[in-house]
Every structure is written in structure tokens, then in C-alpha cells.
XYZ file of C-alpha atoms in Angstrom:
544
model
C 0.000 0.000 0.000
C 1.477 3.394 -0.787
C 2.245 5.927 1.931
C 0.548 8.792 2.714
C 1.954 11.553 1.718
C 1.785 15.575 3.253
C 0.687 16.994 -0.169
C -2.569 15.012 0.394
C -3.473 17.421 3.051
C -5.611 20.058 1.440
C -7.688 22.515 2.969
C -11.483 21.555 3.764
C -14.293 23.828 3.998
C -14.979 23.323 7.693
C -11.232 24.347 8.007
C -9.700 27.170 8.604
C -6.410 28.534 6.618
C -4.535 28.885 10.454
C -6.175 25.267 11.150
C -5.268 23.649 8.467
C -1.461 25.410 8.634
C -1.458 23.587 12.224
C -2.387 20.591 11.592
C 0.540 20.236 8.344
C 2.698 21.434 11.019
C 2.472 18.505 13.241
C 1.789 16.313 10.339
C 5.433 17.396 8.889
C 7.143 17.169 12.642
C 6.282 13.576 12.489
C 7.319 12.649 8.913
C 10.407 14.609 9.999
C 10.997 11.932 12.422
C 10.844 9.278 9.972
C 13.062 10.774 7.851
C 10.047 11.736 4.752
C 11.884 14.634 3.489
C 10.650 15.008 0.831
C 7.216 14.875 1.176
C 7.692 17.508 3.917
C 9.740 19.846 1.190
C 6.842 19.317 -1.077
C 4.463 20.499 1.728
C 5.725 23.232 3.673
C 8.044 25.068 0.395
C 4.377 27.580 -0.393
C 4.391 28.853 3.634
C 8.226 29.710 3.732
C 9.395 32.686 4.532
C 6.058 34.149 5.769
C 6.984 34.269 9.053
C 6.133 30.978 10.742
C 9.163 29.786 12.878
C 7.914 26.247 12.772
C 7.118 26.146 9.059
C 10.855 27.474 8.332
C 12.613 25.026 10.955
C 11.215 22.368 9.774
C 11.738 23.288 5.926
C 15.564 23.515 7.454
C 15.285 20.205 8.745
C 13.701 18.809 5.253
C 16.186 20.174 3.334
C 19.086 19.169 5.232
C 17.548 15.887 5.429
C 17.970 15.920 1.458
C 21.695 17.364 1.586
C 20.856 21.024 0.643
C 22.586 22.790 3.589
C 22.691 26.126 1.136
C 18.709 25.622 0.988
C 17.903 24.848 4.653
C 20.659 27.847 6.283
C 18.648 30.758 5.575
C 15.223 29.328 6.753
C 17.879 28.265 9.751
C 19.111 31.940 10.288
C 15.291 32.825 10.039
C 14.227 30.842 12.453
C 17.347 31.398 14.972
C 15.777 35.298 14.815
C 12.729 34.505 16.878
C 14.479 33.618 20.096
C 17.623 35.456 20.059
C 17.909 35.353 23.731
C 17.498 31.440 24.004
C 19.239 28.415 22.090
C 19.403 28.281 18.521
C 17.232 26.230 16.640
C 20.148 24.616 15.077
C 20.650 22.097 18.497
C 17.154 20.585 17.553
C 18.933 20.114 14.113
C 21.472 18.314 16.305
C 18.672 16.086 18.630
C 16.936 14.879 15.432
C 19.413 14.317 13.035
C 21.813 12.634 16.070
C 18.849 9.824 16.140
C 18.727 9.652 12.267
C 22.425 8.713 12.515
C 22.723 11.716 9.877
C 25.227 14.045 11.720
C 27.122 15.100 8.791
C 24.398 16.193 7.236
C 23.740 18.516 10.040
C 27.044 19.617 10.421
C 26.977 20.526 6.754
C 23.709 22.747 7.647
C 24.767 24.488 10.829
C 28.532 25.261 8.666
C 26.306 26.871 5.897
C 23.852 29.042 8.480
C 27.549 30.085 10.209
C 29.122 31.536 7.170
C 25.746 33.626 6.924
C 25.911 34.730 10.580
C 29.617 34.241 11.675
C 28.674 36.278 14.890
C 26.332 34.596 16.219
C 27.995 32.524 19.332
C 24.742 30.573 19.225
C 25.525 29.062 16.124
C 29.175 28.141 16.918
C 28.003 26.792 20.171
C 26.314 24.038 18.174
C 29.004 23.919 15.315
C 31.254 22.688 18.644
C 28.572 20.280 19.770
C 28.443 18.462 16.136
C 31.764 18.492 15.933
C 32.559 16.453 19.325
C 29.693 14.244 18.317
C 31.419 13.567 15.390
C 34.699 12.921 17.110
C 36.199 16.029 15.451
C 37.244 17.419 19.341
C 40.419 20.099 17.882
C 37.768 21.698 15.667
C 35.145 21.304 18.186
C 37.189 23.142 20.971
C 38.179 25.637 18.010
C 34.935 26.892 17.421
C 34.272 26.917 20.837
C 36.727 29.239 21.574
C 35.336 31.433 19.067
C 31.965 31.377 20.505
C 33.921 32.518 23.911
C 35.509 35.414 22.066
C 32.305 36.703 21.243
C 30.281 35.867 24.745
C 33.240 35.343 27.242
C 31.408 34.314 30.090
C 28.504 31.840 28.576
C 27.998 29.111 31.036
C 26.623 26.915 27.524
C 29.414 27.822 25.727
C 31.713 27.085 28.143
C 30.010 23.157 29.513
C 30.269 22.555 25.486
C 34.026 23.679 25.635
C 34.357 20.901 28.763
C 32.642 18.070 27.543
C 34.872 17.930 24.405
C 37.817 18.281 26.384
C 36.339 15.579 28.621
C 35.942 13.345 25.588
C 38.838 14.122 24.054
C 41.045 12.666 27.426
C 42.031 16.385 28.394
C 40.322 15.706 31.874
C 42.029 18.370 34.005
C 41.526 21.360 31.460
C 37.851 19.980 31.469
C 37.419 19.973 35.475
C 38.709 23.569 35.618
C 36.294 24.758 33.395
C 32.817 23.396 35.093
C 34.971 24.654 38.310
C 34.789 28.101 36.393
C 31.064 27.565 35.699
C 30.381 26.369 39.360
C 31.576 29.567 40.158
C 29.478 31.740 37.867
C 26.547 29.947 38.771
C 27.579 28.124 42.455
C 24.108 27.153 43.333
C 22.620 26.042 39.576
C 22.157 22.602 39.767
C 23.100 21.174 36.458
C 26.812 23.073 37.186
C 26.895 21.219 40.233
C 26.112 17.839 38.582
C 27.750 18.318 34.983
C 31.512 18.403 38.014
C 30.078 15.701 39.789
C 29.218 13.589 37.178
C 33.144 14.385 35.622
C 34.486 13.388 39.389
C 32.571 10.509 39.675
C 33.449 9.141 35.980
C 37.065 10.043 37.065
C 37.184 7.962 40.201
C 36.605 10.516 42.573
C 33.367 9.546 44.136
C 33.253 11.124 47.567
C 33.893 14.804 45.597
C 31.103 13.724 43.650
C 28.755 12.510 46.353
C 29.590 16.022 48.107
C 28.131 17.937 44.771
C 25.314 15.715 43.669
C 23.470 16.095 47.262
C 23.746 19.950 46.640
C 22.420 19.603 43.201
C 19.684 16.851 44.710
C 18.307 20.082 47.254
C 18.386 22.686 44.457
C 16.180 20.285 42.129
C 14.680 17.110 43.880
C 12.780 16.209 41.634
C 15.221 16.344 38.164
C 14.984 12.466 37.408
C 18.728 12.889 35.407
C 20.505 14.549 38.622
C 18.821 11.492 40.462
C 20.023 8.854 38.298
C 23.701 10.499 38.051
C 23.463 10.617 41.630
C 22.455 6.959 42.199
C 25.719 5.727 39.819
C 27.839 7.579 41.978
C 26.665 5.813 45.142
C 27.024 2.627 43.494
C 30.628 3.523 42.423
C 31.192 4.303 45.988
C 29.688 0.850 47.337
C 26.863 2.425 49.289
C 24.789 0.108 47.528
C 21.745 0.502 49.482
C 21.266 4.038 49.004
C 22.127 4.068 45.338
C 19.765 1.058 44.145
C 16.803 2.931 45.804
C 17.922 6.247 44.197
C 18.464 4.342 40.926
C 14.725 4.053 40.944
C 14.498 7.571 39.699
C 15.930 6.182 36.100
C 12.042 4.611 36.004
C 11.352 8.600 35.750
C 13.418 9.202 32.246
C 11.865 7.883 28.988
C 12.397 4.599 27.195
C 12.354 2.570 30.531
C 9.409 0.334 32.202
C 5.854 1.289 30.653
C 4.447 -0.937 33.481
C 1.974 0.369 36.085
C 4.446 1.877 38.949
C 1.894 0.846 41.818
C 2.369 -2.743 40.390
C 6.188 -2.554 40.658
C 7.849 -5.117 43.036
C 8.619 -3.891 46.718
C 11.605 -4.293 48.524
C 11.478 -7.673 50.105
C 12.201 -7.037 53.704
C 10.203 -8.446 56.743
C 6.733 -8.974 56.207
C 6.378 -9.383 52.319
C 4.980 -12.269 51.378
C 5.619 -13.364 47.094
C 4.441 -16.949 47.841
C 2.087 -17.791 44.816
C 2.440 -14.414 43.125
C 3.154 -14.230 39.356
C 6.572 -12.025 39.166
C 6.994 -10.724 35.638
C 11.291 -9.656 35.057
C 10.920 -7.929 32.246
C 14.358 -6.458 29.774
C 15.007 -2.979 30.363
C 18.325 -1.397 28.702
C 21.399 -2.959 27.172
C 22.054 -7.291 27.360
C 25.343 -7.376 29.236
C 22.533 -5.793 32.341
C 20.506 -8.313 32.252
C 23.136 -11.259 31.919
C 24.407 -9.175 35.445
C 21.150 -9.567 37.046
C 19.530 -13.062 36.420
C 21.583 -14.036 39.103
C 18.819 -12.745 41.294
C 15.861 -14.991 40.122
C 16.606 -18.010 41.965
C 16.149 -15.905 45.644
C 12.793 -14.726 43.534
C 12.173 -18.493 43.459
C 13.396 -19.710 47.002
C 10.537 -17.261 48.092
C 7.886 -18.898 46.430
C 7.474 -16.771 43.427
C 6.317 -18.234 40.188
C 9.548 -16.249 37.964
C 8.192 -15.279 34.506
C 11.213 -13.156 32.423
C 10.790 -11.719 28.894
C 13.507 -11.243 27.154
C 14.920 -11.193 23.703
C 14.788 -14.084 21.689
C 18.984 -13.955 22.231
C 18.460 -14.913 25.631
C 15.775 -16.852 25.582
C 17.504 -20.373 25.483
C 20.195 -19.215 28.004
C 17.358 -18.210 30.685
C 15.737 -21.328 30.430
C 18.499 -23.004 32.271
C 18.449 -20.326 35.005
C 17.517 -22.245 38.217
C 14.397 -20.773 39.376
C 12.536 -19.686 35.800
C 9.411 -21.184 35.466
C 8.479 -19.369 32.328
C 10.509 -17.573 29.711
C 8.580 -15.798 27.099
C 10.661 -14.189 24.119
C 8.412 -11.220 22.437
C 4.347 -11.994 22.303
C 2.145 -9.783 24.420
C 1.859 -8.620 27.906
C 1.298 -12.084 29.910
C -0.731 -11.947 33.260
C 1.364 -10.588 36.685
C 1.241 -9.924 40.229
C 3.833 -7.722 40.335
C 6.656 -6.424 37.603
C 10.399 -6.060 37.926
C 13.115 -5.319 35.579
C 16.190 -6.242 35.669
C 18.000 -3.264 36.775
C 15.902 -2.973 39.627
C 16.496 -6.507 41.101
C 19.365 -5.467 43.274
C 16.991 -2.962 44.578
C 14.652 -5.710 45.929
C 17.061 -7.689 47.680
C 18.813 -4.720 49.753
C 19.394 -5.832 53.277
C 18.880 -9.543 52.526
C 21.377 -12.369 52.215
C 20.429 -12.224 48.809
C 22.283 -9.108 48.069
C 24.817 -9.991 45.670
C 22.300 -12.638 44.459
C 23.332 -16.355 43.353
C 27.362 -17.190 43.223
C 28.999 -17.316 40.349
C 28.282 -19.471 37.864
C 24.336 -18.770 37.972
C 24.507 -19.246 34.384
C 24.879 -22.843 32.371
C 25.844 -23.368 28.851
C 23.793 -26.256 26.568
C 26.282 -29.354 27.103
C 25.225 -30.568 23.617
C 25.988 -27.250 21.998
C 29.373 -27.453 23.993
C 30.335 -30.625 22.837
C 29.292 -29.281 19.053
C 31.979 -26.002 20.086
C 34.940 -28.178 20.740
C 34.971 -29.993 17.867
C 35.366 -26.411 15.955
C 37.618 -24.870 18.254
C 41.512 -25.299 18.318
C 42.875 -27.977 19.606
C 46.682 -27.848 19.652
C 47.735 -27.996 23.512
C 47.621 -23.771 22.862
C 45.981 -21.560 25.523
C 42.599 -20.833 23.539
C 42.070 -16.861 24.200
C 38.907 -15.152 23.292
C 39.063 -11.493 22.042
C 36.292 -8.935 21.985
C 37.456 -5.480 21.166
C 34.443 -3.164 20.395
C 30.939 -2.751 21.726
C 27.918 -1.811 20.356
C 28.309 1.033 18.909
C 24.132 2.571 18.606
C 24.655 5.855 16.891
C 21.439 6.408 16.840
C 21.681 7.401 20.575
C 24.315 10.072 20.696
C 25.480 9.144 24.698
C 25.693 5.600 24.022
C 27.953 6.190 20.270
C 30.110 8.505 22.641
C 30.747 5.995 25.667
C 31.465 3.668 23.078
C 34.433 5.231 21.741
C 35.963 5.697 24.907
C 35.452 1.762 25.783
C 36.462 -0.075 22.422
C 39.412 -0.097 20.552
C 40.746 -1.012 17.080
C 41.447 -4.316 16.073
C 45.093 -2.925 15.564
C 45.844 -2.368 18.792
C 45.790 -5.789 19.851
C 49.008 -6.421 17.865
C 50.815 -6.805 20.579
C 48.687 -9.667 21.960
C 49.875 -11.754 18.221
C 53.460 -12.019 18.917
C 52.748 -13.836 21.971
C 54.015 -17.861 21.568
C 51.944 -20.496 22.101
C 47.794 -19.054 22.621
C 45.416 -19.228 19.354
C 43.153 -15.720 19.255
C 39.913 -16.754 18.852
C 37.682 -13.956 17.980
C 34.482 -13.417 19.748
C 33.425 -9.957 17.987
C 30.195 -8.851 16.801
C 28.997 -6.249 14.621
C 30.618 -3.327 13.100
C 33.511 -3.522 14.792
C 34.082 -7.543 13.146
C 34.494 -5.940 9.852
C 38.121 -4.795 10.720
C 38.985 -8.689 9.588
C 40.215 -11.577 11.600
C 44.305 -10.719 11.329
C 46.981 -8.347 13.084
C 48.982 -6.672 11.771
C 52.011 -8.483 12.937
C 49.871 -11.009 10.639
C 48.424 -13.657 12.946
C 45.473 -14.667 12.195
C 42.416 -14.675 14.415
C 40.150 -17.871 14.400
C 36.623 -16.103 13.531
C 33.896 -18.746 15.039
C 31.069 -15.650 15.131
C 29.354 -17.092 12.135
C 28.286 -20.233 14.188
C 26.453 -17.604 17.005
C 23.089 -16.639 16.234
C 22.680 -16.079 19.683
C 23.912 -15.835 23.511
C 23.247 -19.616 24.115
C 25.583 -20.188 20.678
C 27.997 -17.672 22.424
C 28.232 -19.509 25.618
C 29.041 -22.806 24.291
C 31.657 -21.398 22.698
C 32.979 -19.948 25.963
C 33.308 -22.920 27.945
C 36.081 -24.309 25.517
C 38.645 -21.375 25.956
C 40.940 -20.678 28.574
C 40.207 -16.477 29.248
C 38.112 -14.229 27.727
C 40.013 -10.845 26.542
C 37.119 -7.867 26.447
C 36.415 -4.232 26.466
C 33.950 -3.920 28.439
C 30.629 -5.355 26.833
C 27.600 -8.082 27.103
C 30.111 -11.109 26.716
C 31.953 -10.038 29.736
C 29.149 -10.618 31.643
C 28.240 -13.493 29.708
C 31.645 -15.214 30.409
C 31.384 -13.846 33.918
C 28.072 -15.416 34.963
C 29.139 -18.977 33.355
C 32.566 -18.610 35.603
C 34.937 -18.190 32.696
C 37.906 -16.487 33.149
C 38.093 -12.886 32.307
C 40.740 -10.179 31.744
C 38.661 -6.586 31.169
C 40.180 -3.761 29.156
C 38.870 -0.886 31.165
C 38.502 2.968 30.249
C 39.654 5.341 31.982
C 36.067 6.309 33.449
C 35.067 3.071 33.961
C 31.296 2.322 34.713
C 30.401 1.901 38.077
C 30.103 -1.754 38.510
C 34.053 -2.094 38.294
C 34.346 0.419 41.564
C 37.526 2.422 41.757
C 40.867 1.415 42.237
C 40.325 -2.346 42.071
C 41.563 -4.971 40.187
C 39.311 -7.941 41.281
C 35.219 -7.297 40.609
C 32.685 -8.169 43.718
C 30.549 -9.811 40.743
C 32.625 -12.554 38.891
C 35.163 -13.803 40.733
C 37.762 -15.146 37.553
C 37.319 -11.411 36.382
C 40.528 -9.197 36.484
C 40.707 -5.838 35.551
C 43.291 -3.835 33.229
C 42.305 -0.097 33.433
C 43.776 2.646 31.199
C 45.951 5.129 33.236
C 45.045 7.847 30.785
C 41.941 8.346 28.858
C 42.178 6.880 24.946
C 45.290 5.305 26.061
C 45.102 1.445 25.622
C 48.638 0.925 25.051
C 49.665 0.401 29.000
C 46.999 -1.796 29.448
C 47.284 -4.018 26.163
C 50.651 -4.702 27.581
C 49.730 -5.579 30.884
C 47.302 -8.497 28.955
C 50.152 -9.540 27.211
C 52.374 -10.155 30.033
C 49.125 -12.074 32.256
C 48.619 -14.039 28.992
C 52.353 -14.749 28.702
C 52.008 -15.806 31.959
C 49.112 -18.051 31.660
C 50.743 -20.035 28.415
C 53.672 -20.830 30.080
C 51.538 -22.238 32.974
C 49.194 -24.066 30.445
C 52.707 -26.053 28.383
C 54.810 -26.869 32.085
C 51.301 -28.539 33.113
């Protein structure tokens, strides 16, 4: 059936020119969205330049949607003139075209609308933000500083100026700027929690704590302070305090649709699951929810009938967790008592001896898939390592594409780890970052067994015939974690809470050790530190 399309949308009798204006308006924001530009070109091209801010912005948007950034600058420029006092237009350019995973094509927009108004700070201020998105952080910071020279003291301008210092490793230069801000604005609360967060992604979590409960007085009810807030009392191991205030993340969209009043209490003394129907449902990324299943046979113990949904990747995998009684992969919303996600599992069992949930492993491979996995991995008396260098990358979600530059690495780097005698590199990478091939550049090759996983179950097999997992951190960590493989984590330099702060063992999986940069981007030191533990471990594996 053919779509819809805006120029359909002629005027009625029974509706009024303004009317029907408003209603192609929101018609066009949503075809926008899914990336109709055309059709939105087509509709909106006989109201420009009358006047209508929303008309021309999202004519802007149309056109840069369709790579004419000359087109879609002035309606840009036209629109930044109605709120000359407030942010320019151009950052919901930025939102919008961030989730289209078309940044380029709004950095080629927001360039254009510059060289029209080179004065405007507003308009560098989002040049900058592009820029970092786009992992350009010398040109970012360069038309930062220009934006500065125009507006010295802009507390936008100058969190901008941080965060791509803060992404491009400069920490120190970034902390002294949101100092700077702090200063200009010492009881805002988003300058209070845009230091914290940088202390508490920087290991300092009692400097943190300090800031976050100022910024949690000046605005108790921002659900983003509260969830920032809540990571850094889990950094800090004040784990009862930060699962309840990681609650507020329920706030945010994209999490638990669920009724709230159905949500599962804390079990302390004097609830009573016995008979009840617990639905765990999946909330954010895999590697959380291989974390937490090791919760649902406590859920059990208490007489809860344990229903999960999950994706069909897990689906096999849970159905060997002790304590599932039903494991649904997609369908519809199945009959509950209560509701849980994953994430807030932890929450439930604060103060019981369930805390930490089941010991490690909680998870169990498919012997017959195991016994398939041997037969295709190495057998030559080697030490079998497992690599996994990249995450997930989502660019759709700007946050998540960011984190994940700072956690994965190139293929290349891992040279080091091929001159090593006597281990075969098995590969255990998925998506983008498996097209960089299967061979170093000292030439070794990588045994690539990927194509044989279609899902986590696949994966696992897999995993109980090597020696040691080698991984950024991602899903499989967790994966080889839970089934009590062996695991030596590349770590960033801001690592994510669950690997605490100055440790090298994790409280989670106890074969995990951890190999953390000592400066951000900087994988070198700790590529060598693998290759002397895996030096280490062959030598141990031929004298036995």
C-alpha cells in the first residue's frame, strides 16, 4: 500500500487557513521523524518565509535531510531570529538528526547558516557540539573558543568547551572549566552535577557525592541529577542508598511502561511473594541483564512463580536459570502480580542475604551445543584466548555512540597480543567492529567462530572451551562472567560503576581481572599488561 503523503493534506471547507497550517505542522514534525523529506519539502516550500518559525525550521530540517545545507541555512538563520535570547534552533537540528544517525548532514547545515551569521555565538556553540559528536574534538574546541571570544562568560558555551575536552582525554583542562562555571553559577544545579558527574566518571566519588546532594536540594525532583546521583553511590559501594535512588531512572523515557503501583517492593520483613506471578521484564542494554539473572533463583526460594521476557537472544540461556518457570521471548503482555526489571532486582534484595544474588556461575551453557563447540575450536595444547574489542556502537543514541568510543578499541591495537608464543586468538566480535577482519597486523590470524552464534546460548558454548576471555567492556563479559569463565577486562579510563575504583578484582565474577587505562584513549599500557598475564598463563598451560 502506498504511503501517505503531506501533499494530500488540502484545505477543507470546515477548516480554517490557520487550522489547516497547524495541523501540516504537526503532520510534517512527524514525517520529519521518519526521515520523509521530501514529502515535507513538497508540503511546507508555499508557507516559507512568511513568518512561521515552525514552518521554516522544519523546511531547514527537510532540506538538510535531502543534503541542501545552502537551501535549509537561511530558513535556519530565520528561524534562529525569533528567540535570540534562548538556544538556537540549530541544536534541535542536532537532537533529530543525532537519532537519524545523519550528523554530517547537520554539520553541513549548521557550517552553511555560520558563514551567513559568523557572529552569532549561538551558532558556533552548536558547530562545537556536532563536531565532538562527530569525534572532530580540535575543531570542536576551536569553534568553541570562538563562541567565547564573542560571549566570554557563557555558562553553555563554556560546559560545550568541557565536555569535548572531557571526551577528548584532556580531563584536568575539562574539570577547571565546570569549576569556572560552578563559580558563575555556584548554586545552579546542572553546574553542580555536569563536576560531579566528571568526578565521579574520574574515580573521585566522595567529591562527587559532596556535589550531587547539593544539586539533589536545588532540584529534587530532576529524574537525570537522580540517576547520576544513584551511579555515583554505586561507584562508591553504598549500595543501598544508590539502588533505591536508581529508581528515579524509572522517571526518564524509554524505561518500564508498566503500572508503577504494580512494581515489586523491597522484600524485607513482612512481604509475602508466595504464589504471586513475578513478571522480570528487559530494560536497557544485554550485558545488564546477563548481570542480574543471578537474582531470580532468591525470587524463586521465596515462592514466586519467575516469569522473564527477554529477547529471543536470551531466551535459550534463561531457560536453564535455576528458578525460571516461564521464559517468554516477544508476544504480548502475559498476566502478573507484580513487575520487575532487571536493573531494579538489586533494589529488591537490599538488606537480605540475597544481596549480591546467586554465586557465580548462575549461568549454564547447553552441554550438547558445547560438545558441538569443541569440535570447531583449536585444539593444539595452545591456551585458547577469546578477544572482543568493540561494543555496540548505537549511533542512533548520541550518549551511548560517545561511551562507546571511549570503551572499544581497534582491532590494531591488539598487535601486541599476536606475537605472543603459544595461545590461538579466537575472535568473539560482533557487529561493526568484526568488519576490521580476523588478522593483526604483525599477521596472525584470528580464528573467527562468530558465524556459528546466532545467539547468547551459541555464544556460551563457545565460551566454555577457551581458557580467558580478553574484552572491552561489553555483554560477553558478563556473559563469560556469569558462566565462571575467566576474564581479563580492558577498562577505560572512566570506567562504569560496577568495576568500583581502584580495584583490580570485581565483587561480581570472581575469575574477572581488571586492566584499566591510566590515561583516557590510552590502551597501550593496558594491552601490555594483557600480554604479560597471557604470557604468563601459556607458560603455565605447556609446564602442566
Amino acid at each position: 500500500m502506498p504511503k501517505a503523503s503531506l501533499t494530500y493534506l488540502q484545505p477543507s471547507p470546515d477548516v480554517s487557513a490557520d487550522n489547516h497550517l497547524s495541523l501540516l505542522i504537526r503532520r510534517a514534525e512527524t514525517e520529519v521523524e521518519a526521515g520523509h523529506f521530501e514529502d515535507v519539502k513538497a508540503a511546507l516550500e508555499p508557507y516559507a518565509g512568511r513568518g512561521n518559525h515552525n514552518v521554516d525550521l522544519l523546511l531547514a530540517f527537510a532540506l538538510t535531510g535531502l543534503r541542501q545545507p545552502q537551501q535549509a541555512a537561511p530558513l535556519l538563520v530565520s528561524a534562529g531570529l525569533t528567540n535570540q535570547g534562548g538556544h538556537h534552533p540549530a541544536v534541535k537540528l542536532i537532537d533529530r538528526f543525532g537519532t537519524l544517525n545523519q550528523r554530517e548532514a547537520a554539520r553541513d547545515t549548521i557550517e552553511a547558516t555560520h558563514r551567513l551569521t559568523p557572529n552569532d555565538p549561538r551558532i558556533l556553540d552548536a558547530l562545537g557540539d556536532i563536531l565532538c559528536h562527530l569525534g572532530r574534538y580540535d575543531e570542536a574546541i576551536e569553534a568553541l573558543d570562538r563562541s567565547l571570544a564573542i560571549r566570554p562568560v557563557s555558562p553553555l558555551t563554556l560546559n560545550f568547551k568541557a565536555i569535548a575536552l572531557m571526551e577528548k582525554g584532556e580531563v584536568e583542562q575539562a574539570a577547571e572549566i565546570f569549576r569556572k562555571v560552578l563559580e558563575l553559577m555556584p548554586d545552579n544545579a546542572s553546574a553542580l552535577s555536569n563536576l560531579a558527574c566528571l568526578y565521579s566518571a574520574t574515580n573521585r566519588p566522595e567529591d562527587a557525592l559532596a556535589l550531587y546532594r547539593s544539586a539533589v536540594l536545588e532540584r529534587p525532583t530532576n529524574a537525570v541529577i537522580r540517576l547520576n546521583y544513584s551511579i555515583s553511590l554505586l561507584k562508591a559501594e553504598r549500595y543501598a542508598q544508590g539502588w533505591t535512588e536508581h529508581e528515579w531512572r524509572l522517571k526518564l523515557p524509554g524505561h518500564s511502561q508498566l503500572p508503577e503501583q504494580r512494581l515489586l517492593p523491597s522484600l524485607g520483613a513482612g512481604v509475602d511473594i508466595r504464589g504471586k506471578r513475578v513478571l522480570v521484564t528487559q530494560e536497557e542494554g544485554l550485558g545488564d541483564t546477563l548481570m542480574y539473572l543471578r537474582y531470580l533463583p532468591a525470587l524463586a526460594r521465596r515462592g514466586a512463580i519467575v516469569h522473564v521476557w527477554v529477547p529471543e537472544t536470551l531466551g535459550d540461556l534463561c531457560r536453564r536459570v535455576e528458578g525460571i518457570a516461564i521464559t517468554q521471548v516477544g508476544g504480548t503482555l502475559p498476566e502478573y502480580d507484580w513487575h520487575c526489571p532487571f536493573i531494579s532486582l538489586p533494589r529488591v534484595f537490599v538488606g537480605t542475604e540475597d544481596e549480591f544474588g546467586a554465586p557465580v556461575p548462575y549461568l549454564h551453557a547447553d552441554p550438547l551445543k558445547v560438545a558441538e563447540a569443541r569440535k570447531l575450536l583449536p585444539q593444539n595444547g595452545k591456551l585458547n584466548v577469546g578477544l572482543v574489542w568493540g561494543g555496540a556502537p548505537r549511533p542512533h543514541l548520541t550518549s551511548a555512540m560517545m561511551l562507546d568510543r571511549r570503551r572499544s578499541m581497534h582491532l590494531t591495537q591488539l598487535d601486541l597480543l599476536g606475537k605472543i608464543p603459544g595461545i590461538n586468538l579466537i575472535s568473539f566480535q560482533k557487529g561493526p567492529y568484526a568488519e576490521e577482519g580476523t588478522t593483526l597486523p604483525c599477521g596472525t590470524p584470528l580464528y573467527d567462530l562468530m558465524p556459528y552464534c546466532d545467539t547468547l546460548d551459541d555464544t556460551a558454548a563457545f565460551l566454555m572451551g577457551i581458557d580467558v576471555l580478553v574484552s572491552v567492556d561489553t555483554s560477553v563479559v558478563h556473559l563469560a562472567g556469569g558462566l565462571g569463565c575467566p576474564v581479563l577486562l580492558m577498562d577505560r579510563f572512566d570506567n562504569c560503576w560496577r568495576w568500583l575504583s581502584g580495584r583490580e578484582s570485581s565483587v561480581w565474577y570472581p575469575d574477572l581481572t581488571i586492566f584499566r587505562q591510566q590515561r583516557p584513549r590510552d590502551w597501550t599500557g593496558v594491552v601490555k599488561q594483557v600480554a604479560k598475564a597471557l604470557r604468563a598463563m601459556s607458560v603455565k598451560k605447556r609446564s602442566s
